Every structure is written in structure tokens, then in C-alpha cells.
Short mmCIF file of C-alpha atoms and ligand atoms in Angstrom, two decimals:
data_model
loop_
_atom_site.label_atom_id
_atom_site.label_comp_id
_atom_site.label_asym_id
_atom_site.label_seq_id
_atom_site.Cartn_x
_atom_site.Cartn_y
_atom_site.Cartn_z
CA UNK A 1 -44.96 -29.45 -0.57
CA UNK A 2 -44.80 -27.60 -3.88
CA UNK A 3 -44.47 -30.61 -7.14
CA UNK A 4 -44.05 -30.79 -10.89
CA UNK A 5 -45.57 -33.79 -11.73
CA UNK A 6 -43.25 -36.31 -9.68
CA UNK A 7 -40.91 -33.67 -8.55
CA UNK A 8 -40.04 -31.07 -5.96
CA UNK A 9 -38.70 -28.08 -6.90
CA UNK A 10 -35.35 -27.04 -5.37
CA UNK A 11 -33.86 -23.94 -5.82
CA UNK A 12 -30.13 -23.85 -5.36
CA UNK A 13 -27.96 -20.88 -4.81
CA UNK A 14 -24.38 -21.47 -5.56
CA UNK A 15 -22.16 -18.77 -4.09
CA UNK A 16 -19.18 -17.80 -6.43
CA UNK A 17 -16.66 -17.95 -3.72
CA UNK A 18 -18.23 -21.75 -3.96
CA UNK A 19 -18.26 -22.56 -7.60
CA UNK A 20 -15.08 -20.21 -8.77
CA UNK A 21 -12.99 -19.51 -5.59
CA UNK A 22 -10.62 -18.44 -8.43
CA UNK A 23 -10.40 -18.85 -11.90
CA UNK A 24 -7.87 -21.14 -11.43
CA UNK A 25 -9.04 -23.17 -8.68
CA UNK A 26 -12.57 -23.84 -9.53
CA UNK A 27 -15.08 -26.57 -8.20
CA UNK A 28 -17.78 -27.03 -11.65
CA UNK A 29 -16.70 -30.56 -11.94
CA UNK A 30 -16.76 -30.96 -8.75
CA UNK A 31 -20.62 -29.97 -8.40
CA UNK A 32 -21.97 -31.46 -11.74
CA UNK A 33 -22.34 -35.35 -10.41
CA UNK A 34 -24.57 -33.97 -7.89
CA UNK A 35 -26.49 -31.36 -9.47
CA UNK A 36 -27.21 -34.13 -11.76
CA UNK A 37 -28.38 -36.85 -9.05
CA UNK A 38 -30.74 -33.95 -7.17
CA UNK A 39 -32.21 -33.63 -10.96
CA UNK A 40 -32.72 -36.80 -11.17
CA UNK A 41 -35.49 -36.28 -8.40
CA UNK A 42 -36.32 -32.46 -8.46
CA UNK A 43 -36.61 -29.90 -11.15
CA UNK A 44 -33.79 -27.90 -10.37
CA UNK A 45 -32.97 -24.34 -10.69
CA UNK A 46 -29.71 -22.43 -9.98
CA UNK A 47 -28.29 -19.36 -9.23
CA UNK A 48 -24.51 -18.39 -9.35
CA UNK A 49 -22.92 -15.86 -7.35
CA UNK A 50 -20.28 -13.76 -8.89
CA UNK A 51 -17.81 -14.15 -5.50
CA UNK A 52 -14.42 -13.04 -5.68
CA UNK A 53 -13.93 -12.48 -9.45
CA UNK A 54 -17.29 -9.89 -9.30
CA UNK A 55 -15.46 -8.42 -6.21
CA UNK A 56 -12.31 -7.70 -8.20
CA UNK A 57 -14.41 -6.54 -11.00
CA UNK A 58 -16.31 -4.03 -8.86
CA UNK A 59 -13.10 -2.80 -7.21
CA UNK A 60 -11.55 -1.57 -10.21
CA UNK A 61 -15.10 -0.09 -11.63
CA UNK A 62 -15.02 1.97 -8.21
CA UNK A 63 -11.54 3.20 -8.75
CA UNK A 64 -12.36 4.36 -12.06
CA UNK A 65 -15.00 6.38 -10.53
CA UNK A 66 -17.84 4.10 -11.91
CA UNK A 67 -21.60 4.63 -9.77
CA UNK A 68 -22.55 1.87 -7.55
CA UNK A 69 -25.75 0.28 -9.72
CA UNK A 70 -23.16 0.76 -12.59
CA UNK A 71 -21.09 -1.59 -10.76
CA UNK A 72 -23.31 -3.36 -9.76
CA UNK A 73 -24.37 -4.37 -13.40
CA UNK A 74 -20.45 -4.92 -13.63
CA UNK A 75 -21.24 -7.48 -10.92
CA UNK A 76 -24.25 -9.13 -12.50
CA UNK A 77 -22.31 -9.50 -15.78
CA UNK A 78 -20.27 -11.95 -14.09
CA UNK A 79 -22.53 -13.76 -12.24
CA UNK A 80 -23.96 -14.81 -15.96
CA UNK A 81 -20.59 -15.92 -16.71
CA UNK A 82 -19.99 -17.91 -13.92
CA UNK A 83 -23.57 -19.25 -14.71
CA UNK A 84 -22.75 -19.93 -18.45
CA UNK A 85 -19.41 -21.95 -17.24
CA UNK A 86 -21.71 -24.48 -15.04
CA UNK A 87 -24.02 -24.66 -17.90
CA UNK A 88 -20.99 -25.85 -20.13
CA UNK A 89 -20.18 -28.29 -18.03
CA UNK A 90 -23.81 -30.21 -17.28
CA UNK A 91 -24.47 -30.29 -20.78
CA UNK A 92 -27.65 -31.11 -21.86
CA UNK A 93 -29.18 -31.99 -18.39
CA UNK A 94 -29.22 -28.28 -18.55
CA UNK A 95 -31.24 -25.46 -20.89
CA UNK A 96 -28.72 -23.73 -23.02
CA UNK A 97 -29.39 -20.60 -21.73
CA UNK A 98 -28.82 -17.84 -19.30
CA UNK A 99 -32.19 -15.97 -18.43
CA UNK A 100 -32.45 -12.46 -17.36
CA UNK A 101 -36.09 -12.49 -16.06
CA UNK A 102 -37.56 -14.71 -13.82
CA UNK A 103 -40.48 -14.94 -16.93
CA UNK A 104 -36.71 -16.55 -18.82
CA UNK A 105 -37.06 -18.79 -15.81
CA UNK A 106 -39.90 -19.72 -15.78
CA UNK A 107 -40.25 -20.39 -19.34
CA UNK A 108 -36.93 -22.34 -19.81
CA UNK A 109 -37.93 -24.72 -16.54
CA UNK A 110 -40.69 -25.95 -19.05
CA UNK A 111 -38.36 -27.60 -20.66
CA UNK A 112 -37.50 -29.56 -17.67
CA UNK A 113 -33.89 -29.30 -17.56
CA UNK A 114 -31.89 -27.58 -14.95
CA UNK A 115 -31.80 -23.85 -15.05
CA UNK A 116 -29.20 -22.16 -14.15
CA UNK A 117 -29.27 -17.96 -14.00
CA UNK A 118 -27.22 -15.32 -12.29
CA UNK A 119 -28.27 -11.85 -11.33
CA UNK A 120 -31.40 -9.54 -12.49
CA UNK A 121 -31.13 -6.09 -11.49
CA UNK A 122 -28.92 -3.81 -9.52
CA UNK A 123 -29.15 -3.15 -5.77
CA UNK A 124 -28.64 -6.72 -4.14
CA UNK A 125 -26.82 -10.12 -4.66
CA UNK A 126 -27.56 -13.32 -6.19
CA UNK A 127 -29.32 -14.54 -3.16
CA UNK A 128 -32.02 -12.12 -3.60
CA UNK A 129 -32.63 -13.40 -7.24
CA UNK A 130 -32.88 -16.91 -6.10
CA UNK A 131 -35.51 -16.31 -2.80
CA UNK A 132 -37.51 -14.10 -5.36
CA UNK A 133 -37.32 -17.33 -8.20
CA UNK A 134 -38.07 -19.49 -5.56
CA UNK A 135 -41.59 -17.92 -4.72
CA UNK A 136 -42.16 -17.78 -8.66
CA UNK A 137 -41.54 -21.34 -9.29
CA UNK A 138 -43.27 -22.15 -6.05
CA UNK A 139 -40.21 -24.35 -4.78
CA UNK A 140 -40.19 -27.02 -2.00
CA UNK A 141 -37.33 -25.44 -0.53
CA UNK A 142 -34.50 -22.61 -1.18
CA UNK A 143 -30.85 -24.23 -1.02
CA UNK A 144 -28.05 -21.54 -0.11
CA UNK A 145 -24.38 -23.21 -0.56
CA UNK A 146 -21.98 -20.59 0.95
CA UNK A 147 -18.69 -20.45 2.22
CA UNK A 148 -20.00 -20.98 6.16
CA UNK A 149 -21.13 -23.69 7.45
CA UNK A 150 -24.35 -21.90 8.61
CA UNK A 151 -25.85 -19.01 10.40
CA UNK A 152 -24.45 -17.89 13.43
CA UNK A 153 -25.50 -15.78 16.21
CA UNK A 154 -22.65 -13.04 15.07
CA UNK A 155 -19.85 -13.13 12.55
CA UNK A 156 -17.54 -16.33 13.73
CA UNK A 157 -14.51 -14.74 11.50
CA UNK A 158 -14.65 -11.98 14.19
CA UNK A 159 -12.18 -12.53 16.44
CA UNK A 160 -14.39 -10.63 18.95
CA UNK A 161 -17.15 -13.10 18.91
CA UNK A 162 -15.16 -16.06 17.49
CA UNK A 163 -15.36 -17.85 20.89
CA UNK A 164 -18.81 -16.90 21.89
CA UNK A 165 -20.61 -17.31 18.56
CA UNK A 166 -22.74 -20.26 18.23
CA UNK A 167 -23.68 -21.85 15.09
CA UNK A 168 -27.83 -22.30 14.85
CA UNK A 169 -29.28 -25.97 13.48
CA UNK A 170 -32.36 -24.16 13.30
CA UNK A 171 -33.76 -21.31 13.22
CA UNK A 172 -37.07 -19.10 12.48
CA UNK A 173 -36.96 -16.51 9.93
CA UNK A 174 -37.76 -13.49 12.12
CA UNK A 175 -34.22 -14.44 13.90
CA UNK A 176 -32.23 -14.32 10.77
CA UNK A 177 -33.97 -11.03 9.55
CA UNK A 178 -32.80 -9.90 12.95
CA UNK A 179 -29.12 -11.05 12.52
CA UNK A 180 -28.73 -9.57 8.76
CA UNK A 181 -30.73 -6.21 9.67
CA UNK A 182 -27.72 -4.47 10.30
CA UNK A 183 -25.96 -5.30 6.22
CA UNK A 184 -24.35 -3.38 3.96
CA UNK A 185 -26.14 -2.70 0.58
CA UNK A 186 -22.73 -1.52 -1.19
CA UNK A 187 -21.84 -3.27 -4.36
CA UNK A 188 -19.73 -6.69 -3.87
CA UNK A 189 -20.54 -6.57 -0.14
CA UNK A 190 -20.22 -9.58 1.81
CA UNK A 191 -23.00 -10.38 4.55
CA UNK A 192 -24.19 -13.73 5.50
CA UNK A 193 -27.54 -13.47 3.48
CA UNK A 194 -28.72 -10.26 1.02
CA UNK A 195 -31.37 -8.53 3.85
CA UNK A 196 -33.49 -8.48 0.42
CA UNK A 197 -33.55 -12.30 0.41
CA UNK A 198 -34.51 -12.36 3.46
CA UNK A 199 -37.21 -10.27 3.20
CA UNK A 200 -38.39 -12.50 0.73
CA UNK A 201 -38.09 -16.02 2.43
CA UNK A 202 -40.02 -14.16 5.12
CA UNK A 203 -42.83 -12.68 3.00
CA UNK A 204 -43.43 -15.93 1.35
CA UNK A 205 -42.66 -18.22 4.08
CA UNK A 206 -40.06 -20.27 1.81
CA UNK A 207 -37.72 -22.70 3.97
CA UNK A 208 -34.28 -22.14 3.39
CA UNK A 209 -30.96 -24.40 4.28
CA UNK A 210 -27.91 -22.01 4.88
CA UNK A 211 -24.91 -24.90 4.39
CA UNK A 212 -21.65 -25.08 3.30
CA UNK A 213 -21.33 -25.34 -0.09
CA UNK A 214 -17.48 -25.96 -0.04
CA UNK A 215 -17.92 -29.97 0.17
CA UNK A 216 -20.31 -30.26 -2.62
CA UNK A 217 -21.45 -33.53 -1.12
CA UNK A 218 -22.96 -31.83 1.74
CA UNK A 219 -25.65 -30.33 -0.96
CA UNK A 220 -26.40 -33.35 -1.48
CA UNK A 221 -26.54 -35.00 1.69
CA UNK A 222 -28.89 -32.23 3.34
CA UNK A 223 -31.36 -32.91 0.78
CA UNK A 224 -31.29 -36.58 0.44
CA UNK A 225 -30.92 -37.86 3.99
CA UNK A 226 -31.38 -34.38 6.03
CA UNK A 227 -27.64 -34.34 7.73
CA UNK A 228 -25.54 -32.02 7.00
CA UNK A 229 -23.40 -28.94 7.94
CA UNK A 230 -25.41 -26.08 8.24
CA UNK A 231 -29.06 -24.10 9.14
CA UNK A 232 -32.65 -24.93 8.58
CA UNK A 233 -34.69 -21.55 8.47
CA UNK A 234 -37.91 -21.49 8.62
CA UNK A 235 -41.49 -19.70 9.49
CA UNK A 236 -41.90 -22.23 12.79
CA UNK A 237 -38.44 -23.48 12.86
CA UNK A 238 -38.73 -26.97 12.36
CA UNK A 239 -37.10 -28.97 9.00
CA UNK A 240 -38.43 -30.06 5.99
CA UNK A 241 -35.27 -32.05 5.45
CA UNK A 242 -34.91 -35.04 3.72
CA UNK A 243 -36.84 -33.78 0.85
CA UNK A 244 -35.93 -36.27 -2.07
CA UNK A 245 -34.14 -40.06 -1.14
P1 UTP B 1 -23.14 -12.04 -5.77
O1 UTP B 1 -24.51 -12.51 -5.59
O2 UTP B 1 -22.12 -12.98 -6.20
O3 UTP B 1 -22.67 -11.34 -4.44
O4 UTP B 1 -23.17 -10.84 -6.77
P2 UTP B 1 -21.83 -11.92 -3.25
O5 UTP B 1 -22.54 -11.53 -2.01
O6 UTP B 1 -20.45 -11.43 -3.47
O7 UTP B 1 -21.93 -13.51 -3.33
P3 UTP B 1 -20.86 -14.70 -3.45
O8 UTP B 1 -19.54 -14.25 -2.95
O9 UTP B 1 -20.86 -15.04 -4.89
O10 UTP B 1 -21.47 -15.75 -2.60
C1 UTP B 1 -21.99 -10.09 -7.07
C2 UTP B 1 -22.33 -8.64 -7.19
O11 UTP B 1 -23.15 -8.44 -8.37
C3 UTP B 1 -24.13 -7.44 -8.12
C4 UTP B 1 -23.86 -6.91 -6.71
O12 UTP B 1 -22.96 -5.83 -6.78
C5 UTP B 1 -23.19 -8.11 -6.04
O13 UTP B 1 -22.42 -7.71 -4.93
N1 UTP B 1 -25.50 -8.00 -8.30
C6 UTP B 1 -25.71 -9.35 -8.33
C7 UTP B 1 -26.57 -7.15 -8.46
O14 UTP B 1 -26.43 -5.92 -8.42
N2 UTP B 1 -27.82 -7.66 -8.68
C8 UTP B 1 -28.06 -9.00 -8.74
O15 UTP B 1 -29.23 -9.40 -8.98
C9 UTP B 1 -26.97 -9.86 -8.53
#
């Protein structure tokens, strides 16, 4: 296990569709007691997703005639929104800032306060940015809270596989590069995982928890006692789960 000082180092990704399902209908407060209790224990670093709000964003861009990296950087402007919003609201548990390099990362986790970033650079999603941070910062484990409640052997919102599609507990990386092979790369597309992100977990041989992220509790609960509703991923398969108590 990877450790500052005392502490694992977790890297969350917090899906959009998780953390702003609408502008109106957000969960921030909702996620901020327990972002702060898995800081009290880890050095924590987040990234936001832009979800449906980036989607809208993108759509219009498109019918304006804008290129896909141009809307992509559409995309990743609100993804640092999103991320300045959850900032707000931890305070000063968290560094002031957004970065827009992993060095910004880096750099502001020195200060020992949660980070909390969005996207980099066009031509993926948010969940590339955060398996790509999570080999820089040499993390314990890579946290993906997403709007399923893990990875599936095909798309469970199909009704053509809805009855036949079985939910993994666990699962080696090679299998999930298999099962996201297939992905779109358009802007604002929608896949399970980024195949980029994937890549990376796979290169580096991060474990990664695929949960839902739509009971903010369960975040919580995966790390600190090891049940919860989702997918471990990793090189051999097995968990690493609890990681903190
Ligand atoms: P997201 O990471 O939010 O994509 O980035 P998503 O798959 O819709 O994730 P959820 O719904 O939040 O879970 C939104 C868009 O921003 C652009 C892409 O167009 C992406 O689809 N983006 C994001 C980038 O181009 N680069 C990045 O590093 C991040």
C-alpha cells in the first residue's frame, strides 16, 4: 500500500450525474460529511465529472457547428465548475483551488487538504484524469462513484440484456478492458468507464472500485468496512477493501 505519512491515498471520482444530477437537484451537501470523514484517514483527491449539465453544454456547441475537442474543452469547463461548487462547500478541509495539471495536483496535495480537480485535456472524460492522477500521486486505490451500481457483463439499461446481464463483485482488469473496448470517444459520451482510464488502471496496475455513487454513504462504506454496492477491479482480482476503519 501506497502512504503519506499515516495516510493512504484515495482517489475519488465523482461522476456529475452523481454530484449535480441537475442544477437544481444537487447532492454537495449530501457528499461533504463523508468526504470529510475519508479525510480524516486518507489524503484525498477528487475529480468531478461534468454529467448532464456538460452534456447539454456540448449539445448546443455541436449544433452550432462547434469541432469535437472544441467541445470537448466546452465540457472540461464545466467539470471545473462543478469542481469549484464542491470546493465551496468543504471549505477549508479543501485547497482553494482548481488545478489544471496533474503538477497543480500534485503541488496543492502538499498542502494536505483535499483536492478536488475536473478535466485536463480534450479527447476523454473525467475518469481518465483521475486513473492518470492516481498513478501520479501513487494512490492506495482509485474510487469511481457512478450512477450504476457496478460493472456488468453488458449494458443492464438494455432491455436486450437486462435479464441476462450479471453484475461482477470482482473482476480483473483485462475483463473490463474487454467490456469497454467497444466505447465511443465522441464528446459527452456515456460508457461505463473512459477506455483511456482503463488503459491506465491496467498499465499501472491501480485497483479500482466501480460503485454507486448515488447513496453517498456507500463511498463510504466500501472504504471503511469493504461492503458495498458495486465492483472491485483489479490486476489478480481479489480486494483491497477495507482500506481505512
Ligand atoms: P465527464 O468526465 O463528466 O464525462 O466529462 P461523462 O462521461 O459525461 O461523466 P459523468 O456523466 O459526469 O459521470 C464531460 C465531458 O467533458 C469533456 C468530454 O467531452 C466529456 O464527455 N472532457 C472531460 C474532456 O474532453 N477532457 C477531460 O479531461 C474531461
Amino acid at each position: 500500500m501506497n502512504q503519506s505519512g499515516n495516510k493512504p491515498k484515495i482517489v475519488i471520482a465523482l461522476g456529475g450525474s452523481i454530484l449535480l444530477p441537475s442544477l437544481n437537484a444537487h447532492a454537495i451537501h449530501a457528499y461533504v460529511p463523508v468526504m470529510l470523514e475519508i479525510a480524516a484517514k486518507a489524503q484525498v483527491y477528487i475529480v468531478v465529472g461534468g454529467g448532464k449539465i456538460a452534456r447539454e453544454y456540448i449539445d448546443v456547441a455541436r449544433s452550432i457547428g462547434t469541432d469535437e475537442s472544441t467541445s470537448d474543452e466546452i465540457g472540461i469547463a464545466v467539470t471545473r465548475i462543478n469542481a469549484s461548487l464542491l470546493i465551496s462547500a468543504l471549505g477549508d478541509v479543501a485547497y482553494p483551488l482548481v488545478p489544471t495539471t496533474y503538477h497543480e495536483a500534485l503541488s496543492y496535495g502538499c498542502s494536505e487538504r483535499i483536492v478536488v480537480m475536473g478535466g485536463i485535456v480534450p479527447g476523454q472524460t473525467t475518469d481518465a484524469v483521475s486513473a492518470v492522477l492516481a498513478e501520479r500521486v501513487r494512490a492506495s486505490i482509485l474510487v469511481n462513484a457512478t450512477s450504476i451500481d457496478g460493472i456488468y457483463s453488458a449494458d443492464p439499461n438494455n432491455p436486450a440484456y437486462a435479464k441476462t446481464a450479471k453484475r461482477y463483485d470482482t473482476i480483473t482488469t483485462a475483463k473490463l478492458l474487454e467490456i469497454v473496448q467497444q466505447g465511443s470517444v465522441r464528446a459527452g459520451s456515456n460508457n461505463i468507464m473512459d477506455l483511456v482510464a482503463v488503459k491506465m488502471i491496467d498499465r499501472c496496475g491501480m485497483p479500482l472500485v466501480v460503485l454507486d455513487g448515488r447513496d453517498p454513504a456507500n463511498v463510504l462504506s466500501a472504504l471503511q468496512t469493504g461492503t458495498f454496492a458495486g465492483t472491485v477491479v483489479s490486476e489478480d482480482g481479489t480486494s483491497p477493501l477495507p482500506l481505512i476503519s
